[in-house]
XYZ file of C-alpha atoms in Angstrom:
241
model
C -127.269 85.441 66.424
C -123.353 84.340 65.678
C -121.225 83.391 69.292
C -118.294 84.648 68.042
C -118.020 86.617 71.454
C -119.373 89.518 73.165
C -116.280 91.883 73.863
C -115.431 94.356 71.832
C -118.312 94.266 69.148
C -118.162 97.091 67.058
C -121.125 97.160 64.601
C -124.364 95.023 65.335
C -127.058 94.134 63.234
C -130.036 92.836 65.479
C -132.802 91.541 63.067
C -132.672 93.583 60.497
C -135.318 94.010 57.709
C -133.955 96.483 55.160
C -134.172 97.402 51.149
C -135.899 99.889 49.055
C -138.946 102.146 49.271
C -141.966 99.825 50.544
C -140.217 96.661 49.392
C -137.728 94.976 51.829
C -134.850 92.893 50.301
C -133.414 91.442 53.084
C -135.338 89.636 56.314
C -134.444 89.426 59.913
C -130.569 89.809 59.437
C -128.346 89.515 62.505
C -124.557 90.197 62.507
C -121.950 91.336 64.783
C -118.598 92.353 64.152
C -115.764 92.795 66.181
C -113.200 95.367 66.998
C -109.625 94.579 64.424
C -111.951 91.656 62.660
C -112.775 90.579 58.992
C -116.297 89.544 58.868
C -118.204 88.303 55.358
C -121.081 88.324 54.013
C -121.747 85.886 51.283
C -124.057 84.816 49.064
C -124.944 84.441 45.037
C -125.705 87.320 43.555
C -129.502 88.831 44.648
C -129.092 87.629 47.748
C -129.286 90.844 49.723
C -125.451 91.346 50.645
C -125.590 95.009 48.877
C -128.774 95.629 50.094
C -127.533 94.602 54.027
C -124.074 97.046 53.539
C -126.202 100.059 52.071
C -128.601 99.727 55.044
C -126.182 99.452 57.361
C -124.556 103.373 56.581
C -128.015 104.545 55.154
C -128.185 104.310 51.783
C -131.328 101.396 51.982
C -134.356 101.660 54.488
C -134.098 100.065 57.709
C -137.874 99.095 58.110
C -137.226 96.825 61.578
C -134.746 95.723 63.846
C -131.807 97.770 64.162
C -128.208 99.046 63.703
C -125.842 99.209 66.602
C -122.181 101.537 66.374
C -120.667 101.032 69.227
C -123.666 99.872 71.166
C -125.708 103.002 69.359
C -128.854 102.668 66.967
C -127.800 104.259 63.839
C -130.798 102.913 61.625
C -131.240 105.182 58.780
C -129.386 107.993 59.992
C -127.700 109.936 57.335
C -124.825 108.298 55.415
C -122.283 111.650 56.540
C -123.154 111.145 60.236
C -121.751 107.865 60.101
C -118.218 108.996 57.950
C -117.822 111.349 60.358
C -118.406 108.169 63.160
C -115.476 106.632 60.890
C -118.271 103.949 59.214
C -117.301 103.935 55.843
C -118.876 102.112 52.725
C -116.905 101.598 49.641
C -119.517 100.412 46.939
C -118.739 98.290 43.899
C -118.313 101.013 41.484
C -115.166 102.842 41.758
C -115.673 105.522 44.688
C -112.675 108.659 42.829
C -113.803 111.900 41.005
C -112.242 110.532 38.131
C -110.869 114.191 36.705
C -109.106 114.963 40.348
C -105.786 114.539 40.828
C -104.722 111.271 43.012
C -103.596 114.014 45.645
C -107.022 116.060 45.511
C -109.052 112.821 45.759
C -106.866 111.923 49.056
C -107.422 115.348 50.568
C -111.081 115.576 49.809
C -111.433 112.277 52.102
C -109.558 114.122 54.671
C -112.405 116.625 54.623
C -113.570 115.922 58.264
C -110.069 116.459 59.660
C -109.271 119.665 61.348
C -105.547 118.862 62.580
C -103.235 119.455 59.538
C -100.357 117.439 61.469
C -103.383 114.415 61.671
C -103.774 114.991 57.797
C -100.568 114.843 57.235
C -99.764 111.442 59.024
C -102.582 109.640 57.544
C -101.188 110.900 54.385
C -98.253 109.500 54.406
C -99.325 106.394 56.167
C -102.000 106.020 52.276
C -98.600 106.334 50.397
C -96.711 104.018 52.203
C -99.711 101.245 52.217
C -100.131 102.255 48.451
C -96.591 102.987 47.216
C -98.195 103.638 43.504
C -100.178 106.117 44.569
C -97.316 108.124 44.960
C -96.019 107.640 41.770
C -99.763 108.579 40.118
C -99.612 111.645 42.598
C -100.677 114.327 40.023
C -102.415 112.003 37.472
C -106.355 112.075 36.551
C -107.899 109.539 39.220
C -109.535 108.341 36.146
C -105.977 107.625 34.455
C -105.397 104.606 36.751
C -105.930 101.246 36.373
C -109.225 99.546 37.688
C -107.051 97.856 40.663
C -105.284 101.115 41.388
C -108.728 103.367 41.674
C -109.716 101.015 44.445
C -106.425 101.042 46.101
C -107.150 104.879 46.165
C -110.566 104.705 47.132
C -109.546 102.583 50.004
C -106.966 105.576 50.607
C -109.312 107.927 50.304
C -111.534 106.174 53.434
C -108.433 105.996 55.241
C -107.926 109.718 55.182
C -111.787 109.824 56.362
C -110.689 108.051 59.768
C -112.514 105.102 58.667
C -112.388 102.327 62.025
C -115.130 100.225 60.483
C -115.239 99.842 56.472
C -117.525 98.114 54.799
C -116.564 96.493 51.236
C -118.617 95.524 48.533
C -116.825 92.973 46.250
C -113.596 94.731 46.404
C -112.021 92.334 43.869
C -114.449 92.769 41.276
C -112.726 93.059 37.884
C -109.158 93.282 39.031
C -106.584 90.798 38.183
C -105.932 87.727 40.727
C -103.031 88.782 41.701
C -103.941 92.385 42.239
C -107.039 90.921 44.116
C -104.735 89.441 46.732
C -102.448 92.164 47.170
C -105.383 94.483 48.063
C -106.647 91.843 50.426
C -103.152 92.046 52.280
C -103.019 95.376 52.395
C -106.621 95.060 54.078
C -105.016 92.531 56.267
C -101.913 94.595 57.112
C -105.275 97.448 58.615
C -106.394 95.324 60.550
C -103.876 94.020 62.452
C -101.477 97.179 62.707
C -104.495 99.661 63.540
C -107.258 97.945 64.672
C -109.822 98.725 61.680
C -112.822 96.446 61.378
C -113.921 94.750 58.084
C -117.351 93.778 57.210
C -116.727 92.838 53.387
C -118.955 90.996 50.802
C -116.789 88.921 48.484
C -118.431 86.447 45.200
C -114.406 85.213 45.415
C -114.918 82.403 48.122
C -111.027 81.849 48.150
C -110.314 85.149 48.896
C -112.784 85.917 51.817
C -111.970 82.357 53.349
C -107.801 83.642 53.748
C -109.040 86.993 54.791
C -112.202 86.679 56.986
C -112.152 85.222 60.769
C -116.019 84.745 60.719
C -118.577 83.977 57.733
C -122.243 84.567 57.281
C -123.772 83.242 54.296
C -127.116 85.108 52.736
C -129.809 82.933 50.907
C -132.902 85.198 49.280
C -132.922 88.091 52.167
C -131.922 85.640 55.147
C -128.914 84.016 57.034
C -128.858 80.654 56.313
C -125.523 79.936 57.675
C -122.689 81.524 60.088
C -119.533 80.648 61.662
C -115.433 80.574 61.446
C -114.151 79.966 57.789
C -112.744 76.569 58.899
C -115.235 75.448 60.391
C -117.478 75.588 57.831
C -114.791 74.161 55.356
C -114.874 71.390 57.425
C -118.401 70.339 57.782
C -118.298 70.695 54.114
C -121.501 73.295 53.909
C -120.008 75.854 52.223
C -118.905 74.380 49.257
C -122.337 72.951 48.974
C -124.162 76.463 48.834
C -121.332 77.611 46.175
């Protein structure tokens, strides 16, 4: 298990053996992530990063070990439970209803929100993070461009209450520099309202600015953990990339 400190751990993974039907994927995975953190999970592709994010919110089987929110075991309950616990998974495929408006797709994320005023506010807090979501307000979700439908999808996890969001290779087929704007936005969460970030990243650059703490997957297992620089240092990342 990682030492990157007790207090304040908001999602726990305590030897975890997860993947589909009969046939587990990944083996024995431990993780915790803090409260306001960026965590990765890395790894070449197969290696069971998917697999470990889809368990996690209950979209893969948990066969053993199991999945702490706040300090509760959450293994395989159902995926809306945990949106309305504000765990949120945004998959590699764009997550819009591509013939909604930008403004329908934002308000069906704010589904589980009763107060209109709390509606409202996270609103406007999505169009201020996302000023070009504002400008697509009435377009076709399906109208924007590949980096803009995941700034919205992001929005539209936002308007869920999301505290802890997971992110499968958010910067997957957008343009470098559209890649790092998202990640400072991301950033920008973090530190102004405290979300947590568990993220899987195949851009190593990117997840070593973004992340505080690194756990690498190899075939279904951990292989390697720790801070970003540390790691740097000892030169074992580069070696497994």
């Amino acid at each position: 298990m990682g030492t990157q400190g007790s207090d304040g751990i908001v999602l726990q993974l305590e030897r975890v053996r997860a993947g589909y039907g009969g046939r587990p994927v990944v083996f024995d995975v431990s993780l915790q992530l803090r409260r306001g953190s960026v965590v990765a999970l890395l790894g070449h592709n197969g290696a069971g990063k998917s697999t470990t994010l889809r368990a996690i919110v209950g979209l893969a089987r948990v066969h053993a070990g199991a999945v702490l929110l706040d300090g509760r075991d959450i293994a395989n309950r159902p995926c809306e439970e945990n949106i309305r616990d504000g765990l949120v998974y945004l998959p590699q495929e764009r997550a819009v209803f591509g013939e909604l408006s930008v403004r329908d797709n934002l308000l069906l994320g704010a589904q589980v929100v009763k107060d209109r005023q709390a509606r409202e506010q996270r609103l406007e807090r999505v169009l201020t993070l996302f000023p070009v979501l504002r400008e697509r307000w009435a377009q076709p979700a399906r109208t924007l461009s590949g980096g803009q439908q995941r700034m919205l999808s992001v929005g539209i996890a936002l308007m869920a209450g999301a505290k802890v969001l997971l992110l499968d290779e958010p910067s997957l087929g957008l343009a470098p520099a559209v890649a790092q704007s998202l990640m400072n936005t991301i950033r920008e969460l973090v530190k102004s309202e405290g979300l947590s970030v568990l993220i899987v990243e195949q851009n190593l650059r990117l997840a070593l600015d973004l992340a505080q703490y690194l756990y690498i997957l190899r075939m279904g297992q951990l292989v390697l953990e720790g801070p970003p620089q540390e790691l740097e240092e000892q030169h074992q990342l580069w070696q497994l990339f």
